[in-house]
Amino acid sequence: MAPRAIQRGRHDWREALGAEPGAGRGRGRGVPAASARRSNTLASFVSRCAWLFRSSSGIPAGIQGTMGARGGARALEYLLGLYFVMHVPITLLFDMQALVSADLYPTELTDMLKWYVQAFKDPLMLKPPSWFKSFLFCELVFQLPFFPFAAYAFFKGSCKWIRIPAIIYSVHTMTTLIPIGAHILFENFAQGPGTFQERLNLLSIYAPYFFIPLILLFFMLWSPHYSTEEKRKRKTR
């Protein structure tokens, strides 16, 4: 009984791999066909495992790269939205102190501005020149109304109507930061940064308002999520 059971087990095992029942009994008879069928069975098994792995994640293999790129763009949109949200109180509570009378602000805010001026030796906020006040005026009149709309658009994501206003904002802001940076680096101040390290420390406060708009500009120009080509294709159809 035992030998028959063993033979029957071998027979069932060969049939599971796709071999013929009589394969292996003769001298090499049926071996090529069995080897080919084993290879096909193994390849089918591997492909089915890969399909199950992709299906378990719920993401088709063809769009995994696209979703990864979209995830990175979404993270950048959240960062830009947070930037514009934080810009509102900075503009109203601190930047405007150099443009309007300090009597309009509580003592706590004016003391914070005095601490900043002393810590970073910022002559632009201590005694703002006329050209710097013109930048602050543009920030109040043109940029401040734009901040809530930009924050809403980037938190929502893929709002193509924000593309042109964001490009205008980024170019305008970067343009104003060029004379500010040159003034900090090369001007001889009676009251302000004296050493090169102090100038770099002060420049590091203004640098984000150049590089973040620069990132925003590149994002609006080259991101497919804000491209107008898709709209044009739909109109032509």
Tab-separated table of C-alpha atoms in Angstrom, residues 59-224:
chain	number	residue	atom	x	y	z
A	59	ILE	CA	-3.085	51.534	-7.027
A	60	PRO	CA	-2.688	50.366	-10.629
A	61	ALA	CA	0.933	50.054	-11.671
A	62	GLY	CA	0.520	52.489	-14.562
A	63	ILE	CA	-0.419	55.446	-12.376
A	64	GLN	CA	1.840	54.875	-9.357
A	65	GLY	CA	4.450	57.291	-10.724
A	66	THR	CA	1.795	59.874	-11.529
A	67	MET	CA	0.334	59.691	-8.032
A	68	GLY	CA	3.810	60.026	-6.547
A	69	ALA	CA	4.425	63.213	-8.540
A	70	ARG	CA	1.006	64.522	-7.583
A	71	GLY	CA	1.766	63.834	-3.921
A	72	GLY	CA	4.906	65.973	-4.111
A	73	ALA	CA	3.006	68.769	-5.834
A	74	ARG	CA	0.277	68.583	-3.191
A	75	ALA	CA	2.837	68.935	-0.409
A	76	LEU	CA	4.271	72.012	-2.116
A	77	GLU	CA	0.777	73.464	-2.448
A	78	TYR	CA	0.218	73.081	1.296
A	79	LEU	CA	3.541	74.801	2.021
A	80	LEU	CA	2.640	77.685	-0.284
A	81	GLY	CA	-0.788	77.982	1.321
A	82	LEU	CA	0.837	78.126	4.762
A	83	TYR	CA	3.268	80.780	3.502
A	84	PHE	CA	0.445	83.059	2.376
A	85	VAL	CA	-1.534	82.507	5.593
A	86	MET	CA	1.477	83.488	7.708
A	87	HIS	CA	2.184	86.488	5.491
A	88	VAL	CA	-1.074	88.199	6.462
A	89	PRO	CA	-0.253	88.868	10.161
A	90	ILE	CA	3.389	89.666	9.304
A	91	THR	CA	2.257	92.353	6.879
A	92	LEU	CA	-0.431	93.844	9.122
A	93	LEU	CA	1.272	93.632	12.512
A	94	PHE	CA	4.936	94.282	11.711
A	95	ASP	CA	5.676	95.534	8.202
A	96	MET	CA	3.055	98.272	8.359
A	97	GLN	CA	4.641	99.754	11.482
A	98	ALA	CA	7.275	101.231	9.171
A	99	LEU	CA	4.582	102.792	7.000
A	100	VAL	CA	1.970	104.118	9.425
A	101	SER	CA	2.178	105.705	12.873
A	102	ALA	CA	3.386	103.458	15.682
A	103	ASP	CA	0.647	104.868	17.914
A	104	LEU	CA	-1.856	102.659	16.084
A	105	TYR	CA	-0.231	99.521	17.477
A	106	PRO	CA	-0.163	98.179	21.034
A	107	THR	CA	3.014	98.405	23.049
A	108	GLU	CA	3.667	94.657	22.809
A	109	LEU	CA	3.935	94.791	19.023
A	110	THR	CA	6.094	97.903	18.939
A	111	ASP	CA	8.407	96.349	21.540
A	112	MET	CA	8.727	93.220	19.401
A	113	LEU	CA	9.698	95.357	16.418
A	114	LYS	CA	12.267	97.239	18.518
A	115	TRP	CA	13.745	93.943	19.678
A	116	TYR	CA	14.007	92.746	16.081
A	117	VAL	CA	15.697	95.953	14.946
A	118	GLN	CA	18.252	95.738	17.760
A	119	ALA	CA	18.890	92.007	17.366
A	120	PHE	CA	19.358	92.010	13.570
A	121	LYS	CA	20.374	95.677	13.136
A	122	ASP	CA	17.805	96.296	10.421
A	123	PRO	CA	18.141	99.913	9.236
A	124	LEU	CA	15.224	99.544	6.829
A	125	MET	CA	12.771	99.068	9.679
A	126	LEU	CA	14.558	101.492	12.005
A	127	LYS	CA	14.503	104.475	9.635
A	128	PRO	CA	12.815	103.291	6.445
A	129	PRO	CA	13.851	105.249	3.334
A	130	SER	CA	11.259	106.479	0.868
A	131	TRP	CA	11.940	103.765	-1.707
A	132	PHE	CA	11.434	101.087	0.963
A	133	LYS	CA	8.157	102.693	2.014
A	134	SER	CA	6.999	102.475	-1.596
A	135	PHE	CA	7.580	98.706	-1.455
A	136	LEU	CA	5.577	98.488	1.762
A	137	PHE	CA	2.782	100.486	0.168
A	138	CYS	CA	2.634	98.013	-2.746
A	139	GLU	CA	2.603	95.173	-0.240
A	140	LEU	CA	-0.365	96.716	1.556
A	141	VAL	CA	-2.413	97.702	-1.496
A	142	PHE	CA	-1.643	94.952	-4.008
A	143	GLN	CA	-0.192	91.943	-2.200
A	144	LEU	CA	-2.261	91.830	0.986
A	145	PRO	CA	-5.614	91.354	-0.834
A	146	PHE	CA	-3.991	88.585	-2.858
A	147	PHE	CA	-2.841	86.537	0.156
A	148	PRO	CA	-6.245	85.075	1.213
A	149	PHE	CA	-7.103	84.070	-2.360
A	150	ALA	CA	-3.696	82.451	-2.827
A	151	ALA	CA	-3.974	80.561	0.469
A	152	TYR	CA	-7.422	79.268	-0.496
A	153	ALA	CA	-6.272	78.238	-3.986
A	154	PHE	CA	-3.225	76.298	-2.807
A	155	PHE	CA	-4.974	74.594	0.083
A	156	LYS	CA	-7.688	73.487	-2.334
A	157	GLY	CA	-5.157	72.493	-4.983
A	158	SER	CA	-4.988	72.620	-8.788
A	159	CYS	CA	-6.862	75.938	-9.056
A	160	LYS	CA	-5.695	77.040	-12.475
A	161	TRP	CA	-7.147	80.546	-12.070
A	162	ILE	CA	-4.386	81.374	-9.532
A	163	ARG	CA	-1.619	80.788	-12.081
A	164	ILE	CA	-1.378	84.296	-13.623
A	165	PRO	CA	-1.854	86.214	-10.324
A	166	ALA	CA	0.757	83.989	-8.669
A	167	ILE	CA	3.235	84.652	-11.481
A	168	ILE	CA	2.658	88.417	-11.165
A	169	TYR	CA	3.107	88.263	-7.390
A	170	SER	CA	6.282	86.186	-7.544
A	171	VAL	CA	7.960	88.382	-10.159
A	172	HIS	CA	6.990	91.587	-8.340
A	173	THR	CA	8.216	90.321	-4.955
A	174	MET	CA	11.527	89.040	-6.303
A	175	THR	CA	12.081	92.359	-8.075
A	176	THR	CA	11.671	94.306	-4.821
A	177	LEU	CA	14.066	91.958	-2.991
A	178	ILE	CA	16.927	92.703	-5.382
A	179	PRO	CA	17.460	96.347	-4.283
A	180	ILE	CA	16.802	95.377	-0.668
A	181	GLY	CA	19.515	92.718	-0.795
A	182	ALA	CA	21.961	95.067	-2.549
A	183	HIS	CA	21.252	97.775	0.022
A	184	ILE	CA	21.947	95.389	2.913
A	185	LEU	CA	25.169	94.030	1.407
A	186	PHE	CA	26.831	97.166	0.037
A	187	GLU	CA	25.487	100.213	1.874
A	188	ASN	CA	27.625	101.946	4.514
A	189	PHE	CA	25.305	102.271	7.498
A	190	ALA	CA	25.657	104.706	10.355
A	191	GLN	CA	23.212	102.529	12.298
A	192	GLY	CA	23.022	99.033	10.930
A	193	PRO	CA	25.065	95.920	10.229
A	194	GLY	CA	28.792	96.558	10.284
A	195	THR	CA	30.479	93.217	9.702
A	196	PHE	CA	29.855	90.916	6.784
A	197	GLN	CA	28.405	88.289	9.126
A	198	GLU	CA	25.866	90.806	10.457
A	199	ARG	CA	24.876	91.651	6.897
A	200	LEU	CA	24.370	87.964	6.114
A	201	ASN	CA	22.281	87.517	9.261
A	202	LEU	CA	20.020	90.366	8.228
A	203	LEU	CA	19.878	89.113	4.645
A	204	SER	CA	18.731	85.704	5.894
A	205	ILE	CA	15.555	87.378	7.222
A	206	TYR	CA	14.677	88.747	3.778
A	207	ALA	CA	15.957	85.782	1.710
A	208	PRO	CA	12.820	83.584	2.097
A	209	TYR	CA	10.750	86.329	0.472
A	210	PHE	CA	12.917	85.927	-2.607
A	211	PHE	CA	13.346	82.156	-2.811
A	212	ILE	CA	9.752	81.163	-1.973
A	213	PRO	CA	8.341	83.372	-4.772
A	214	LEU	CA	11.038	81.909	-7.032
A	215	ILE	CA	9.821	78.390	-6.243
A	216	LEU	CA	6.263	79.584	-6.789
A	217	LEU	CA	7.213	80.999	-10.186
A	218	PHE	CA	8.818	77.754	-11.351
A	219	PHE	CA	5.860	75.776	-10.007
A	220	MET	CA	3.342	77.885	-11.901
A	221	LEU	CA	5.335	77.826	-15.149
A	222	TRP	CA	6.224	74.141	-15.341
A	223	SER	CA	3.766	72.200	-13.229
A	224	PRO	CA	1.307	70.205	-15.392
